[in-house]
């Protein structure tokens, strides 16, 4: 099927884009990589009078390091972060997540900001943003503001962005030396959305005892979530921690849906197993980082 | 009418047209340029039959509006070979290894595999399988396609070695 007719706008600044969105209200939609929006339009699940294409807006693309953070412009492609050596070195969880997003042809066009703004509950990057407490930089009619990941994802496919606001960049904290990371998911085929997945970060002290843990789950509810009680249970443990138990604890706090792909119960059991596996990988990497 | 002028290079040739913004790049290539090698099946990004190179990167042409390709360099399956009758190593390999039956998915595979081997000339087994996961074939069962990627990689490696 084909998209319904729309007017196309290709602004060159954030301010122009925001003006267009303000002028056209809920008739208008931002177009980034189009890898989710165009299918929605082709299937006529959505029709919009105006598309505001961000691809020609200055300054929204690229990766830069600045005091303790790596700032990724919203229009940076998923392929670009997948292959960026600085991302691999300083924000390894983003590099670990990227290959799980669709297929390389999709990642060549799909953007980091688009994935996070689209807020699919089964998507990888929103969970990574939650796990790392990333900060979203937002541009709107009143200028720029910042939103913490925990306050960004409000419900399924919904964020705290207003209709006339644009996600301009995401700031991820740089890894510390004694930190390890892992992304793990169960999908029907490589590149498919996850039935259940997790993005984990684990910090240890010089003796290998866990000092901090972040466990973000995706595919288990309307938004990505942190498994706070499991994180707490892991802190203070050494190599003998029962990760299987921590995995079960992580999934005990969520109530995943049944759908045609898997039952909620399957998601909970598979989720517990992959959390245990991811925590093991992340903890080993954190210990290995000890010099 | 809501139409916009657009110019781009397709297989090395400059093209200009005035089109509706909702026309996808895939439909533009097929209907405006007469390049029907780019196939359309799902039209929502799932099957890969419409894959073309946009400024060198393999992308779904059903998920790009043609107006977005303003100024871009597009290569379709018709533009891969140097000349008619001189198929590329990837194209020959698909024929040699029975990597096609009805051929509907083949252009998408050939374009994807061409970009994949350019960026990763010595792929391992897992990388090949992962790269092929973005294209759907309903005829061959992938065995022949996998073998074609192996043959093309070997041939390209040999050509590289021979050239240096
Ligand atoms: C076959 C296929 C498989 C896929 N598999 C996966 C997968 O496994 N995991 C996964 O995470 N994704 C997957 N995707 C989706 C893909 O990652 C998309 O790229 C992503 O969801 C949206 O990014 P985009 O840049 O393409 O945004 P678009 O499709 O252009 O936009 C998506 C939404 O976000 C809004 N938006 C985009 N950018 C901004 C911005 N800067 N500010 C405000 N709003 C904005 C748009 O208005 C729209 O509502 C898949 C897609 C396809 C076609
Ligand atoms: S037709 Fe474009 S991916 Fe299927
Ligand atoms: S050869 Fe027929 S669909 Fe692939």
XYZ file of C-alpha atoms and ligand atoms in Angstrom:
516
model
C 0.000 0.000 0.000
C 1.029 3.612 -0.435
C 1.128 6.498 2.017
C -1.697 9.031 1.932
C -0.768 12.407 0.402
C 1.151 14.871 2.572
C 3.075 18.093 2.251
C 6.826 17.713 2.570
C 9.020 20.164 4.446
C 12.803 20.038 4.609
C 13.870 22.705 7.133
C 17.554 23.444 7.710
C 17.493 24.505 11.377
C 15.887 23.179 14.567
C 14.059 26.495 15.000
C 12.528 26.214 11.524
C 11.482 22.632 12.188
C 9.888 23.625 15.511
C 8.049 26.502 13.795
C 6.653 24.120 11.185
C 5.505 21.714 13.889
C 3.909 24.546 15.850
C 2.161 25.893 12.763
C 0.679 22.570 11.703
C -0.076 21.109 15.152
C -1.172 17.499 15.224
C -1.382 17.441 11.403
C 2.426 17.384 11.346
C 4.914 14.602 12.035
C 8.696 14.531 12.256
C 10.439 12.294 9.694
C 13.853 10.957 10.739
C 15.092 7.654 9.277
C 11.545 6.729 8.282
C 12.176 3.084 9.169
C 9.176 3.049 11.503
C 7.206 6.044 10.253
C 7.078 5.103 6.551
C 5.763 1.570 7.235
C 3.095 3.109 9.510
C 2.111 5.435 6.658
C 2.270 2.723 3.998
C -0.010 0.504 6.047
C -2.275 3.542 6.575
C -2.017 3.110 10.316
C -1.135 6.780 10.316
C -1.778 9.674 7.965
C -0.297 13.109 8.384
C -0.924 16.300 6.440
C 2.674 17.478 6.832
C 6.013 15.712 7.223
C 8.893 17.689 8.671
C 12.055 15.925 7.475
C 15.013 16.375 9.858
C 17.577 14.959 7.428
C 18.699 18.388 6.241
C 18.701 20.094 9.630
C 22.185 21.293 10.571
C 23.973 19.946 13.602
C 21.804 16.944 14.409
C 24.291 14.321 13.186
C 27.488 13.089 14.765
C 29.117 11.796 17.923
C 31.243 13.925 20.243
C 32.830 13.475 23.659
C 32.397 16.189 26.295
C 33.142 16.124 30.030
C 32.062 12.697 31.148
C 29.511 12.181 28.397
C 29.296 11.140 24.805
C 26.741 13.213 22.960
C 25.038 11.517 20.025
C 23.104 13.776 17.661
C 19.542 12.540 17.180
C 19.960 12.071 13.419
C 23.104 9.942 13.752
C 22.335 6.630 12.085
C 22.245 3.382 13.994
C 25.006 2.092 11.652
C 27.197 5.049 12.515
C 27.103 4.292 16.248
C 27.485 0.568 15.553
C 30.812 1.207 13.805
C 32.114 4.235 15.731
C 35.331 3.366 17.634
C 34.676 6.063 20.229
C 31.239 4.590 20.989
C 32.764 1.107 21.279
C 35.373 2.438 23.688
C 33.346 4.872 25.802
C 29.718 3.746 25.585
C 30.035 0.019 24.885
C 26.404 -0.680 25.763
C 25.265 1.367 22.744
C 27.694 -0.525 20.506
C 26.422 -3.831 21.914
C 22.782 -2.882 21.307
C 23.058 -1.546 17.759
C 23.537 -4.850 15.870
C 20.259 -6.101 17.352
C 18.268 -3.356 15.584
C 16.667 -4.772 12.451
C 19.105 -5.464 9.602
C 22.054 -3.464 8.276
C 19.930 -1.955 5.495
C 17.560 -0.611 8.194
C 20.378 0.655 10.437
C 21.924 2.512 7.488
C 18.952 4.854 7.572
C 17.325 4.430 11.001
C 18.518 6.989 13.542
C 19.399 6.899 17.238
C 16.971 9.731 17.986
C 14.232 8.126 15.895
C 14.488 4.873 17.779
C 14.337 6.618 21.154
C 11.564 9.057 20.146
C 9.544 6.219 18.601
C 9.702 4.476 22.017
C 8.758 1.011 20.876
C 8.511 -1.076 24.047
C 10.521 -3.879 22.408
C 13.290 -1.631 21.051
C 16.879 -1.815 22.260
C 18.033 1.808 22.423
C 15.282 3.076 24.752
C 16.312 0.339 27.218
C 19.970 1.297 26.841
C 19.038 4.909 27.571
C 17.215 3.735 30.714
C 20.087 1.513 31.864
C 22.647 4.306 31.485
C 20.431 7.124 32.830
C 20.976 8.959 29.546
C 19.902 12.581 29.205
C 17.704 13.643 26.289
C 18.320 17.071 24.791
C 15.091 18.548 23.478
C 14.489 21.564 21.254
C 11.155 23.374 21.345
C 9.471 26.759 20.981
C 10.947 27.950 24.295
C 14.457 26.808 23.381
C 16.298 23.770 24.711
C 15.469 21.607 27.707
C 16.738 18.327 29.099
C 14.849 15.223 30.154
C 16.209 12.223 32.066
C 15.520 8.864 30.449
C 13.443 7.834 33.475
C 11.051 10.722 32.748
C 11.108 10.379 28.953
C 9.215 7.163 28.195
C 5.616 7.603 29.325
C 3.696 4.738 27.699
C 3.640 2.599 24.564
C 5.119 4.593 21.634
C 4.700 7.714 23.744
C 7.254 10.064 25.265
C 7.165 13.301 27.204
C 8.025 15.234 24.001
C 5.357 17.805 23.107
C 3.971 17.771 19.541
C 6.182 20.707 18.622
C 9.358 19.499 20.314
C 12.244 17.633 18.732
C 14.752 15.291 20.299
C 18.054 16.851 19.252
C 20.672 14.687 20.995
C 21.162 11.998 23.609
C 23.950 12.196 26.182
C 25.301 8.898 27.439
C 27.700 8.778 30.419
C 31.184 7.475 29.609
C 31.940 4.047 31.054
C 34.192 3.795 34.066
C 37.094 1.406 34.212
C 35.477 -1.140 36.520
C 32.233 -1.399 34.583
C 30.950 -4.106 32.275
C 27.964 -4.224 29.927
C 25.767 -6.640 28.031
C 22.661 -6.724 25.873
C 20.798 -9.996 25.574
C 17.478 -10.756 23.944
C 15.259 -13.505 22.638
C 13.940 -12.873 19.115
C 12.397 -15.232 16.600
C 15.045 -14.418 14.016
C 18.075 -12.151 14.038
C 16.897 -8.581 13.452
C 13.350 -9.114 14.646
C 12.023 -7.146 17.565
C 12.771 -8.849 20.872
C 10.175 -11.012 22.589
C 12.031 -10.030 25.733
C 15.393 -8.378 26.225
C 17.706 -6.744 28.704
C 20.471 -4.153 28.760
C 22.728 -4.385 31.818
C 25.593 -2.416 33.334
C 27.561 -3.696 36.343
C 30.265 -1.881 38.336
C 32.653 -3.653 40.709
C 35.268 -2.547 43.232
C 38.924 -3.617 43.268
C 37.949 -6.839 45.046
C 35.329 -7.738 42.437
C 32.342 -6.929 44.665
C 29.420 -5.347 42.807
C 29.066 -1.668 43.740
C 26.393 -0.649 41.258
C 24.075 -2.407 38.845
C 21.590 -1.313 36.203
C 19.150 -3.812 34.734
C 16.798 -2.436 32.054
C 14.155 -4.740 30.573
C 12.389 -4.348 27.230
C 9.487 -6.156 25.606
C 7.834 -6.751 28.990
C 5.465 -3.788 29.266
C 4.466 -0.478 27.680
C 7.870 1.148 28.324
C 11.382 -0.083 29.061
C 11.772 -0.511 32.825
C 14.532 -0.787 35.393
C 14.420 -3.814 37.692
C 15.224 -1.890 40.870
C 14.858 -4.684 43.414
C 17.131 -7.015 41.432
C 19.686 -4.225 41.033
C 19.694 -3.738 44.823
C 20.003 -7.448 45.442
C 23.073 -7.671 43.216
C 24.928 -4.785 44.880
C 27.339 -6.037 47.543
C 27.580 -9.545 46.110
C 30.776 -11.272 45.041
C 31.492 -13.998 42.491
C 29.241 -16.489 44.320
C 26.010 -14.500 43.716
C 23.140 -16.636 42.416
C 22.476 -14.814 39.138
C 19.580 -17.112 38.275
C 17.824 -15.917 41.410
C 18.573 -12.275 40.519
C 17.141 -12.872 37.032
C 13.920 -14.286 38.453
C 13.695 -11.373 40.867
C 14.157 -8.911 37.966
C 11.209 -10.388 36.058
C 8.995 -10.806 39.121
C 8.260 -7.089 39.087
C 6.771 -7.007 35.579
C 3.674 -8.430 33.957
C 4.481 -9.114 30.290
C 1.664 -9.515 27.782
C 0.573 -12.617 25.940
C 0.580 -12.197 22.169
C 0.816 -14.339 19.040
C 4.605 -14.621 19.459
C 4.879 -15.694 23.094
C 2.937 -15.958 26.318
C 3.637 -13.602 29.183
C 4.799 -16.572 31.217
C 7.319 -17.548 28.534
C 8.582 -13.964 28.431
C 9.049 -14.009 32.198
C 10.965 -17.286 32.227
C 13.102 -16.496 29.168
C 13.669 -12.985 30.530
C 14.960 -14.353 33.843
C 17.437 -16.545 31.979
C 18.781 -13.792 29.755
C 19.103 -11.338 32.651
C 21.205 -13.933 34.486
C 23.329 -14.457 31.373
C 23.756 -10.735 30.664
C 24.688 -9.997 34.282
C 27.305 -12.750 34.151
C 28.819 -11.293 30.985
C 28.733 -7.734 32.310
C 30.226 -8.712 35.688
C 33.043 -10.712 34.062
C 33.841 -7.790 31.807
C 33.856 -5.400 34.795
C 36.268 -7.695 36.653
C 38.427 -8.091 33.570
C 38.717 -4.312 33.386
C 40.440 -4.313 36.795
C 44.093 -3.511 36.275
C -0.975 20.074 -7.104
C 1.433 19.231 -4.328
C 4.422 18.326 -6.473
C 8.099 18.954 -5.903
C 11.037 18.983 -8.314
C 13.776 16.479 -7.525
C 17.134 15.707 -9.067
C 19.404 12.761 -8.353
C 21.930 10.524 -10.062
C 20.729 7.027 -10.872
C 23.319 4.517 -12.057
C 25.566 7.399 -13.072
C 22.885 9.242 -15.037
C 21.422 12.604 -13.946
C 17.664 12.462 -13.493
C 15.163 15.237 -12.909
C 11.429 14.974 -12.284
C 8.565 16.720 -10.550
C 6.797 14.317 -8.250
C 4.392 13.911 -5.363
C 6.210 13.700 -2.009
C 4.513 10.412 -1.165
C 6.116 8.653 -4.128
C 8.661 6.238 -2.695
C 12.141 5.963 -4.150
C 11.230 2.413 -5.219
C 8.229 3.616 -7.215
C 10.239 6.517 -8.609
C 12.925 4.147 -9.905
C 10.365 1.801 -11.419
C 7.853 4.222 -12.869
C 9.841 7.392 -13.624
C 13.183 5.788 -14.522
C 11.879 2.546 -16.009
C 14.293 0.579 -13.826
C 12.096 -2.348 -12.894
C 14.895 -4.470 -11.471
C 14.109 -2.985 -8.066
C 11.276 -5.194 -6.854
C 8.488 -4.397 -4.443
C 6.811 -6.982 -2.284
C 5.948 -5.986 1.273
C 6.363 -2.202 0.880
C 7.021 -1.786 4.587
C 10.636 -2.712 5.082
C 10.359 -6.392 5.946
C 11.432 -8.269 2.803
C 14.392 -6.413 1.286
C 13.333 -6.955 -2.361
C 13.579 -3.186 -2.966
C 17.127 -2.740 -1.638
C 19.251 -0.174 -3.537
C 22.418 1.767 -2.735
C 21.847 5.353 -1.586
C 25.183 7.175 -1.606
C 26.774 3.752 -1.365
C 24.751 2.464 1.591
C 22.259 -0.383 1.103
C 18.785 0.857 2.014
C 15.138 -0.074 1.562
C 13.886 2.062 -1.330
C 10.285 1.492 -0.177
C 11.111 3.340 3.069
C 12.635 6.425 1.449
C 10.506 9.071 -0.231
C 11.988 10.014 -3.598
C 11.997 13.701 -2.628
C 14.372 12.770 0.199
C 16.874 11.489 -2.363
C 17.384 15.040 -3.678
C 21.059 15.245 -4.665
C 21.781 11.608 -3.832
C 23.608 9.019 -5.864
C 21.490 5.909 -6.350
C 22.679 2.544 -7.630
C 20.121 -0.088 -8.535
C 20.707 -3.706 -9.526
C 20.888 -2.526 -13.159
C 23.828 -0.304 -12.276
C 26.094 -2.846 -10.601
C 27.613 -4.436 -13.699
C 30.167 -2.550 -15.789
C 28.275 -3.327 -18.991
C 25.401 -5.486 -20.230
C 26.488 -9.104 -20.515
C 29.264 -8.621 -17.974
C 27.737 -9.666 -14.662
C 29.589 -8.940 -11.420
C 31.155 -11.672 -9.302
C 28.111 -11.572 -7.023
C 25.682 -11.881 -9.931
C 27.649 -14.786 -11.455
C 27.778 -16.521 -8.091
C 23.985 -16.411 -7.726
C 23.699 -18.134 -11.088
C 26.480 -20.661 -10.466
C 25.270 -21.670 -7.006
C 21.535 -21.869 -7.758
C 20.948 -18.870 -5.518
C 17.738 -18.096 -7.368
C 14.641 -19.840 -8.602
C 11.899 -17.403 -9.559
C 14.357 -14.518 -9.158
C 11.932 -12.148 -7.497
C 14.051 -11.587 -4.403
C 17.335 -11.745 -6.315
C 17.909 -8.033 -7.056
C 17.552 -7.188 -3.368
C 19.924 -9.973 -2.377
C 22.476 -9.028 -5.034
C 22.502 -5.364 -3.976
C 22.682 -6.252 -0.266
C 25.439 -8.825 -0.759
C 27.415 -6.419 -2.960
C 27.430 -3.796 -0.196
C 28.076 -6.409 2.485
C 31.156 -7.891 0.764
C 32.514 -4.440 -0.027
C 32.435 -3.566 3.693
C 33.349 -7.019 4.974
C 35.463 -8.845 2.367
C 36.295 -11.816 4.608
C 33.037 -12.643 6.373
C 32.662 -15.606 8.698
C 29.701 -17.941 8.690
C 27.744 -16.052 11.344
C 28.277 -12.707 9.620
C 26.990 -14.067 6.311
C 23.876 -15.493 7.933
C 23.234 -12.261 9.769
C 23.710 -10.216 6.584
C 21.268 -12.438 4.689
C 18.637 -12.148 7.429
C 17.496 -8.812 6.016
C 16.254 -10.296 2.739
C 13.445 -12.796 2.343
C 13.380 -15.504 -0.321
C 10.365 -17.718 -0.600
C 11.853 -20.131 -3.147
C 15.360 -21.333 -2.489
C 15.809 -22.089 1.172
C 18.974 -19.978 1.385
C 21.484 -22.819 0.877
C 22.331 -21.677 -2.635
C 22.324 -18.037 -1.618
C 24.736 -18.748 1.199
C 26.998 -20.650 -1.210
C 26.828 -17.732 -3.652
C 28.086 -15.319 -0.987
C 30.950 -17.719 -0.213
C 31.887 -18.054 -3.901
C 31.697 -14.312 -4.552
C 33.795 -13.557 -1.449
C 36.461 -16.028 -2.564
C 36.480 -14.667 -6.092
C 36.695 -11.056 -4.946
C 39.510 -11.944 -2.541
C 41.400 -13.629 -5.371
C 40.878 -10.636 -7.665
C 42.170 -8.375 -4.870
C 45.194 -10.589 -4.328
C 45.846 -10.813 -8.051
C 45.635 -7.052 -8.467
C 48.156 -6.147 -5.783
C 12.200 -4.692 9.148
C 12.441 -3.791 10.331
C 12.944 -4.332 11.504
C 13.174 -3.523 12.601
N 13.672 -4.097 13.741
C 13.930 -3.318 14.812
C 14.482 -3.864 16.016
O 14.746 -5.065 16.105
N 14.724 -3.017 17.047
C 14.454 -1.676 16.981
O 14.707 -0.957 17.943
N 13.940 -1.129 15.876
C 13.672 -1.914 14.796
N 13.131 -1.336 13.682
C 12.784 0.098 13.700
C 13.990 0.961 13.336
O 14.994 0.867 14.282
C 13.657 2.439 13.247
O 14.811 3.020 12.688
C 13.357 3.187 14.524
O 12.326 2.570 15.282
C 12.881 4.598 14.227
O 13.951 5.373 13.827
P 13.874 6.250 12.521
O 15.061 7.143 12.577
O 13.732 5.382 11.358
O 12.602 7.161 12.816
P 11.237 7.464 11.994
O 10.650 6.196 11.491
O 11.537 8.531 11.013
O 10.392 8.055 13.155
C 9.800 7.231 14.155
C 8.949 8.095 15.107
O 9.759 8.925 15.912
C 9.496 10.310 15.664
N 10.811 10.968 15.634
C 11.910 10.527 14.959
N 12.965 11.306 15.220
C 12.538 12.266 16.071
C 13.184 13.365 16.710
N 14.488 13.601 16.538
N 12.446 14.154 17.523
C 11.132 13.896 17.707
N 10.474 12.864 17.153
C 11.162 12.062 16.340
C 8.759 10.348 14.340
O 7.916 11.468 14.248
C 8.005 9.039 14.375
O 6.858 9.170 15.149
C 12.896 -2.134 12.546
C 12.402 -1.577 11.374
C 12.166 -2.383 10.263
C 11.624 -1.769 9.018
S 9.384 -3.968 -0.609
Fe 10.818 -2.772 0.482
S 11.407 -4.124 2.040
Fe 9.792 -5.217 1.102
S 14.090 -16.872 -5.840
Fe 11.948 -16.702 -5.710
S 11.662 -15.427 -3.980
Fe 13.749 -15.836 -3.961
